[in-house]
C-alpha cells in the first residue's frame, strides 16, 4: 500500500467504524515510516468530521457516530506513546475534564496526550464531571491550570457554573481556567470569564505554556 492508500483506507474504515482495520492500518502506516500526526490530521480527524457532518444532515445517526468514535479511540491509543514522546521535565500541572452532561472525550484525550508530550502532568477526571468533582480535584491537586472541555452547545453553560463554583470555594484566583471543545469560541470563553480558549490540541499546549509563564512572571514580580 502507498501512504496515500493508507490515508484513504484509514479515512474510510474510521468512518464505517471498522476498529480492527483502523488499528491495523495505523500500525502499517507507522511501520512504513509515516508521521503519526499525518495519520491523525490527514485521515482520522477529517473522517470524524465527515461523520459529524452526515449526522448533522440527518443521513447518519448516533450508532454510526459511536462506532466511528470507538474506531478513532483505538487508533489514538496506538498513537499515544508516539504523540506523547515525553520530555523529562514537568512544566506544569493540569486538571482536565469534560463537563457535566457531556460524554465526548476523544478531543479531550487528544489534548491530554499533547499536553503530556509537552511535559505537563495531566490529571484526567474523565467525562460528565460535576462542579463538585472539579472543585475537589483543584483542592486536592492544586494544579496550575484547570482545563474544561464541552462539545455540545447545551453543555457549554457548565463552564460558567464551574467557574462560579470555583469562586464560591475561594479558588478562582488560585488556578488558570482554560476552556475548549468544538462549539466553543473565544467570545464564549470571554463571556464566561475563562482565562483562555484554544481551538485545538496544539493551540492548547502553546497557550498553556504562555499562561503559566505569564502567571509565574507576575508572581515573581510580586515576591
Ligand atoms: Co456527538 N456530537 N453527540 N457523539 N459527536 C458532535 C459533537 C456534533 C458536533 C455532531 C454534529 O451534529 N455535527 C453534535 C454537537 C452539536 C452541538 O451541540 N453544537 C453532537 C451531538 C448532537 C451529540 C448527541 C446530542 C447526539 C444525540 O444523542 N442525539 C450525543 C450527546 C451525548 C452527550 O454527550 N450527552 C452525542 C454522542 C456522541 C457519541 C457518544 C456517539 C460520540 C462520542 C464518542 C466519544 O467521544 N467517546 C460522538 C461523536 C464521535 C461525535 C463527533 C462525530 C466527533 C467528535 C470527535 O471526537 N471529534 C462530533 C462531530 C464533530 O466534532 N465534527 C459530534 C474529533 C476530536 C479530535 O475533535 O472533539 O473537536 P474535537 O476536539 C478538539 C477541539 O475541540 C479541541 O482540541 C481537540 C483536539 O484537537 N479541544 C480543546 C477539545 N477539548 C479542549 C479543551 C481545551 C482546549 C481545546 O482546553 C481545556
Short mmCIF file of C-alpha atoms and ligand atoms in Angstrom, two decimals:
data_model
loop_
_atom_site.label_atom_id
_atom_site.label_comp_id
_atom_site.label_asym_id
_atom_site.label_seq_id
_atom_site.Cartn_x
_atom_site.Cartn_y
_atom_site.Cartn_z
CA UNK A 1 0.00 0.00 0.00
CA UNK A 2 1.19 3.54 -0.70
CA UNK A 3 1.00 6.24 2.02
CA UNK A 4 -1.90 7.80 0.09
CA UNK A 5 -3.77 4.47 0.16
CA UNK A 6 -3.13 4.12 3.90
CA UNK A 7 -4.64 7.57 4.49
CA UNK A 8 -7.63 6.90 2.23
CA UNK A 9 -8.32 3.49 3.80
CA UNK A 10 -7.87 4.87 7.31
CA UNK A 11 -10.38 7.63 6.50
CA UNK A 12 -12.87 5.13 5.02
CA UNK A 13 -12.55 2.46 7.74
CA UNK A 14 -12.81 5.02 10.57
CA UNK A 15 -15.99 6.36 9.03
CA UNK A 16 -17.64 2.95 8.98
CA UNK A 17 -16.28 2.15 12.45
CA UNK A 18 -14.12 -0.82 11.48
CA UNK A 19 -11.98 -0.78 14.64
CA UNK A 20 -9.63 -3.73 13.86
CA UNK A 21 -8.90 -2.39 10.34
CA UNK A 22 -8.23 1.10 11.73
CA UNK A 23 -5.69 -0.27 14.22
CA UNK A 24 -4.05 -2.43 11.55
CA UNK A 25 -3.81 0.47 9.08
CA UNK A 26 -2.41 2.74 11.79
CA UNK A 27 0.26 0.17 12.63
CA UNK A 28 1.05 -0.44 8.95
CA UNK A 29 1.36 3.31 8.33
CA UNK A 30 3.75 3.64 11.25
CA UNK A 31 5.80 0.63 10.09
CA UNK A 32 6.09 2.34 6.69
CA UNK A 33 7.57 5.36 8.47
CA UNK A 34 4.53 7.62 8.19
CA UNK A 35 4.33 10.52 10.64
CA UNK A 36 1.78 9.86 13.47
CA UNK A 37 0.49 13.43 13.07
CA UNK A 38 -0.16 12.81 9.35
CA UNK A 39 -2.30 9.78 10.23
CA UNK A 40 -4.15 11.87 12.81
CA UNK A 41 -4.67 15.15 10.98
CA UNK A 42 -4.94 13.88 7.38
CA UNK A 43 -7.16 10.83 7.96
CA UNK A 44 -8.59 10.18 11.44
CA UNK A 45 -9.82 13.67 12.37
CA UNK A 46 -11.20 14.51 8.87
CA UNK A 47 -13.07 11.19 8.93
CA UNK A 48 -14.80 12.03 12.23
CA UNK A 49 -15.60 15.49 10.86
CA UNK A 50 -17.37 13.85 7.92
CA UNK A 51 -19.24 11.55 10.33
CA UNK A 52 -20.38 14.66 12.23
CA UNK A 53 -21.44 16.36 9.00
CA UNK A 54 -23.50 13.32 7.97
CA UNK A 55 -25.12 13.23 11.43
CA UNK A 56 -25.93 16.92 11.17
CA UNK A 57 -27.57 16.39 7.77
CA UNK A 58 -29.67 13.57 9.23
CA UNK A 59 -28.07 10.97 6.94
CA UNK A 60 -26.40 9.12 9.86
CA UNK A 61 -27.41 8.55 13.45
CA UNK A 62 -25.89 8.10 16.94
CA UNK A 63 -24.82 4.44 16.46
CA UNK A 64 -22.72 5.41 13.43
CA UNK A 65 -21.11 8.23 15.42
CA UNK A 66 -20.48 5.85 18.27
CA UNK A 67 -18.68 3.15 16.27
CA UNK A 68 -16.65 5.72 14.34
CA UNK A 69 -15.65 7.35 17.64
CA UNK A 70 -14.62 3.97 19.05
CA UNK A 71 -12.54 3.19 15.98
CA UNK A 72 -10.79 6.57 16.28
CA UNK A 73 -10.17 6.00 20.01
CA UNK A 74 -8.46 2.67 19.20
CA UNK A 75 -6.08 4.40 16.78
CA UNK A 76 -5.41 7.13 19.34
CA UNK A 77 -4.21 4.51 21.82
CA UNK A 78 -1.74 3.20 19.22
CA UNK A 79 -0.54 6.75 18.52
CA UNK A 80 -0.49 7.90 22.17
CA UNK A 81 3.12 6.92 23.02
CA UNK A 82 4.38 8.46 19.80
CA UNK A 83 2.47 11.72 20.13
CA UNK A 84 3.43 12.00 23.79
CA UNK A 85 7.14 11.19 23.47
CA UNK A 86 7.77 12.72 26.86
CA UNK A 87 10.31 15.30 27.87
CA UNK A 88 11.91 14.70 31.27
CA UNK A 89 10.93 17.96 32.94
CA UNK A 90 7.40 18.65 34.22
CA UNK A 91 6.47 22.17 33.22
CA UNK A 92 3.12 22.42 34.99
CA UNK A 93 0.15 20.56 36.40
CA UNK A 94 -3.20 20.26 34.65
CA UNK A 95 -6.56 19.02 35.93
CA UNK A 96 -8.75 18.21 32.95
CA UNK A 97 -12.30 17.02 32.39
CA UNK A 98 -15.34 17.06 30.13
CA UNK A 99 -18.16 18.99 31.79
CA UNK A 100 -21.30 17.51 33.35
CA UNK A 101 -23.88 16.23 30.85
CA UNK A 102 -21.28 15.63 28.13
CA UNK A 103 -19.79 12.23 27.27
CA UNK A 104 -17.48 13.27 24.40
CA UNK A 105 -13.88 12.53 25.26
CA UNK A 106 -11.84 11.90 22.11
CA UNK A 107 -10.89 15.58 21.71
CA UNK A 108 -10.15 15.95 25.43
CA UNK A 109 -7.97 12.83 25.35
CA UNK A 110 -6.06 14.18 22.37
CA UNK A 111 -5.43 17.45 24.21
CA UNK A 112 -4.21 15.41 27.21
CA UNK A 113 -1.81 13.42 25.03
CA UNK A 114 -0.33 16.59 23.52
CA UNK A 115 -0.04 18.24 26.95
CA UNK A 116 1.75 15.20 28.35
CA UNK A 117 4.04 15.21 25.34
CA UNK A 118 4.89 18.84 26.05
CA UNK A 119 5.83 17.99 29.66
CA UNK A 120 2.63 18.71 31.60
CA UNK A 121 1.41 16.38 34.33
CA UNK A 122 -2.26 15.74 33.50
CA UNK A 123 -4.85 14.56 35.98
CA UNK A 124 -7.81 13.48 33.86
CA UNK A 125 -11.17 13.46 35.63
CA UNK A 126 -12.92 11.87 32.64
CA UNK A 127 -16.35 12.84 31.34
CA UNK A 128 -19.55 14.17 32.91
CA UNK A 129 -17.50 15.94 35.59
CA UNK A 130 -19.67 17.78 38.12
CA UNK A 131 -18.70 21.17 39.60
CA UNK A 132 -18.16 19.41 42.96
CA UNK A 133 -15.70 16.98 41.39
CA UNK A 134 -13.77 19.80 39.68
CA UNK A 135 -13.57 21.72 42.97
CA UNK A 136 -12.41 18.65 44.93
CA UNK A 137 -9.71 17.96 42.31
CA UNK A 138 -8.45 21.56 42.36
CA UNK A 139 -8.28 21.43 46.16
CA UNK A 140 -6.51 18.08 46.15
CA UNK A 141 -4.03 18.55 43.30
CA UNK A 142 -3.53 22.34 43.28
CA UNK A 143 -2.97 22.44 39.50
CA UNK A 144 -1.58 25.39 37.56
CA UNK A 145 -4.42 25.01 35.06
CA UNK A 146 -7.97 23.69 35.18
CA UNK A 147 -8.96 22.58 31.67
CA UNK A 148 -12.58 22.04 30.78
CA UNK A 149 -13.96 20.60 27.54
CA UNK A 150 -17.54 20.94 26.28
CA UNK A 151 -18.64 19.55 22.94
CA UNK A 152 -22.34 20.43 22.92
CA UNK A 153 -23.96 23.85 22.86
CA UNK A 154 -26.19 22.55 25.66
CA UNK A 155 -23.25 21.73 27.96
CA UNK A 156 -21.14 24.86 27.33
CA UNK A 157 -23.00 26.75 30.11
CA UNK A 158 -21.35 24.34 32.58
CA UNK A 159 -18.15 26.39 32.15
CA UNK A 160 -19.85 29.29 33.91
CA UNK A 161 -21.35 27.01 36.57
CA UNK A 162 -17.90 25.57 37.27
CA UNK A 163 -16.24 28.99 37.37
CA UNK A 164 -18.95 30.18 39.79
CA UNK A 165 -18.27 27.12 41.95
CA UNK A 166 -14.54 27.94 41.94
CA UNK A 167 -15.34 31.49 43.07
CA UNK A 168 -17.63 30.24 45.80
CA UNK A 169 -14.91 27.90 47.06
CA UNK A 170 -12.36 30.76 47.11
CA UNK A 171 -10.25 29.05 44.43
CA UNK A 172 -10.80 31.20 41.36
CA UNK A 173 -7.61 33.25 41.72
CA UNK A 174 -5.54 30.15 42.50
CA UNK A 175 -5.93 28.42 39.14
CA UNK A 176 -5.84 29.37 35.46
CA UNK A 177 -9.03 28.29 33.67
CA UNK A 178 -8.71 27.08 30.09
CA UNK A 179 -11.72 26.02 28.01
CA UNK A 180 -12.19 24.30 24.66
CA UNK A 181 -14.29 21.94 22.56
CA UNK A 182 -15.83 22.01 19.10
CA UNK A 183 -18.64 24.59 19.63
CA UNK A 184 -16.62 26.86 21.96
CA UNK A 185 -15.31 30.23 20.73
CA UNK A 186 -13.01 32.91 22.10
CA UNK A 187 -16.08 35.14 22.54
CA UNK A 188 -17.80 32.48 24.61
CA UNK A 189 -14.68 31.95 26.73
CA UNK A 190 -14.52 35.71 27.35
CA UNK A 191 -18.21 35.82 28.24
CA UNK A 192 -17.76 33.17 30.97
CA UNK A 193 -14.56 34.87 32.18
CA UNK A 194 -12.23 31.95 31.42
CA UNK A 195 -8.54 32.83 31.27
CA UNK A 196 -8.02 31.20 27.90
CA UNK A 197 -9.54 29.35 24.96
CA UNK A 198 -7.82 27.07 22.47
CA UNK A 199 -9.33 25.70 19.28
CA UNK A 200 -7.24 22.54 19.09
CA UNK A 201 -4.69 20.44 20.95
CA UNK A 202 -1.59 22.22 19.64
CA UNK A 203 -3.08 25.62 20.43
CA UNK A 204 -3.97 24.35 23.93
CA UNK A 205 -0.33 23.38 24.56
CA UNK A 206 1.01 26.69 23.25
CA UNK A 207 -1.48 28.79 25.22
CA UNK A 208 -0.97 26.77 28.43
CA UNK A 209 2.77 27.43 28.31
CA UNK A 210 2.15 31.15 27.72
CA UNK A 211 -0.41 31.45 30.54
CA UNK A 212 1.85 29.67 33.04
CA UNK A 213 4.87 31.79 32.06
CA UNK A 214 2.75 34.95 32.46
CA UNK A 215 1.46 33.84 35.87
CA UNK A 216 4.93 32.90 37.12
CA UNK A 217 6.35 36.24 35.92
CA UNK A 218 3.57 38.08 37.79
CA UNK A 219 4.23 36.06 40.96
CA UNK A 220 7.97 36.76 40.74
CA UNK A 221 7.27 40.48 40.34
CA UNK A 222 5.09 40.49 43.46
CA UNK A 223 7.51 38.40 45.55
CO1 LIG B 1 -21.59 13.70 19.36
N1 LIG B 1 -21.99 15.50 18.69
N2 LIG B 1 -23.34 13.65 20.25
N3 LIG B 1 -21.12 11.89 19.77
N4 LIG B 1 -20.17 13.84 18.12
C1 LIG B 1 -20.92 16.19 17.97
C2 LIG B 1 -20.01 16.97 18.93
C3 LIG B 1 -21.74 17.14 16.98
C4 LIG B 1 -20.96 18.41 16.57
C5 LIG B 1 -22.19 16.34 15.71
C6 LIG B 1 -22.90 17.21 14.73
O1 LIG B 1 -24.07 17.45 14.90
N5 LIG B 1 -22.22 17.70 13.70
C7 LIG B 1 -23.02 17.41 17.81
C8 LIG B 1 -22.96 18.63 18.73
C9 LIG B 1 -23.75 19.80 18.17
C10 LIG B 1 -23.68 20.96 19.11
O2 LIG B 1 -24.18 20.92 20.19
N6 LIG B 1 -23.05 22.03 18.63
C11 LIG B 1 -23.14 16.12 18.60
C12 LIG B 1 -24.36 15.66 19.20
C13 LIG B 1 -25.60 16.48 18.90
C14 LIG B 1 -24.42 14.51 20.03
C15 LIG B 1 -25.62 13.95 20.77
C16 LIG B 1 -26.53 15.00 21.44
C17 LIG B 1 -26.41 13.08 19.76
C18 LIG B 1 -27.73 12.53 20.28
O3 LIG B 1 -27.75 11.75 21.20
N7 LIG B 1 -28.80 12.96 19.65
C19 LIG B 1 -24.96 12.99 21.82
C20 LIG B 1 -24.66 13.72 23.14
C21 LIG B 1 -24.20 12.78 24.22
C22 LIG B 1 -23.74 13.55 25.45
O4 LIG B 1 -22.59 13.98 25.49
N8 LIG B 1 -24.62 13.77 26.41
C23 LIG B 1 -23.69 12.66 21.10
C24 LIG B 1 -22.99 11.46 21.29
C25 LIG B 1 -21.83 11.11 20.63
C26 LIG B 1 -21.17 9.73 20.75
C27 LIG B 1 -21.22 9.14 22.16
C28 LIG B 1 -21.91 8.81 19.81
C29 LIG B 1 -19.73 10.00 20.19
C30 LIG B 1 -18.71 10.40 21.28
C31 LIG B 1 -17.67 9.33 21.49
C32 LIG B 1 -16.58 9.83 22.45
O5 LIG B 1 -16.19 11.00 22.46
N9 LIG B 1 -16.12 8.92 23.23
C33 LIG B 1 -19.97 11.26 19.35
C34 LIG B 1 -19.06 11.71 18.34
C35 LIG B 1 -17.95 10.76 17.94
C36 LIG B 1 -19.20 12.99 17.72
C37 LIG B 1 -18.38 13.59 16.56
C38 LIG B 1 -18.81 12.88 15.27
C39 LIG B 1 -16.88 13.51 16.68
C40 LIG B 1 -16.29 14.17 17.95
C41 LIG B 1 -14.79 14.00 17.94
O6 LIG B 1 -14.27 13.12 18.62
N10 LIG B 1 -14.08 14.78 17.09
C42 LIG B 1 -18.83 15.12 16.62
C43 LIG B 1 -18.81 15.80 15.27
C44 LIG B 1 -17.59 16.66 15.08
O7 LIG B 1 -16.88 17.02 16.00
N11 LIG B 1 -17.37 17.09 13.87
C45 LIG B 1 -20.04 15.07 17.45
C46 LIG B 1 -12.62 14.66 16.91
C47 LIG B 1 -11.88 15.44 18.00
C48 LIG B 1 -10.38 15.23 17.82
O8 LIG B 1 -12.19 16.80 17.84
O9 LIG B 1 -13.79 16.82 19.76
O10 LIG B 1 -13.46 18.90 18.38
P1 LIG B 1 -12.90 17.67 18.97
O11 LIG B 1 -11.65 18.09 19.91
C49 LIG B 1 -10.68 19.06 19.50
C50 LIG B 1 -11.05 20.51 19.87
O12 LIG B 1 -12.41 20.69 20.16
C51 LIG B 1 -10.12 20.90 20.98
O13 LIG B 1 -8.98 20.07 20.75
C52 LIG B 1 -9.43 18.78 20.30
C53 LIG B 1 -8.31 18.12 19.54
O14 LIG B 1 -7.78 18.95 18.51
N12 LIG B 1 -10.47 20.73 22.37
C54 LIG B 1 -9.92 21.53 23.35
C55 LIG B 1 -11.23 19.80 22.99
N13 LIG B 1 -11.23 19.98 24.30
C56 LIG B 1 -10.42 21.04 24.56
C57 LIG B 1 -10.05 21.62 25.77
C58 LIG B 1 -9.18 22.71 25.73
C59 LIG B 1 -8.71 23.21 24.52
C60 LIG B 1 -9.06 22.63 23.32
O15 LIG B 1 -8.76 23.34 26.84
C61 LIG B 1 -9.11 22.85 28.10
#
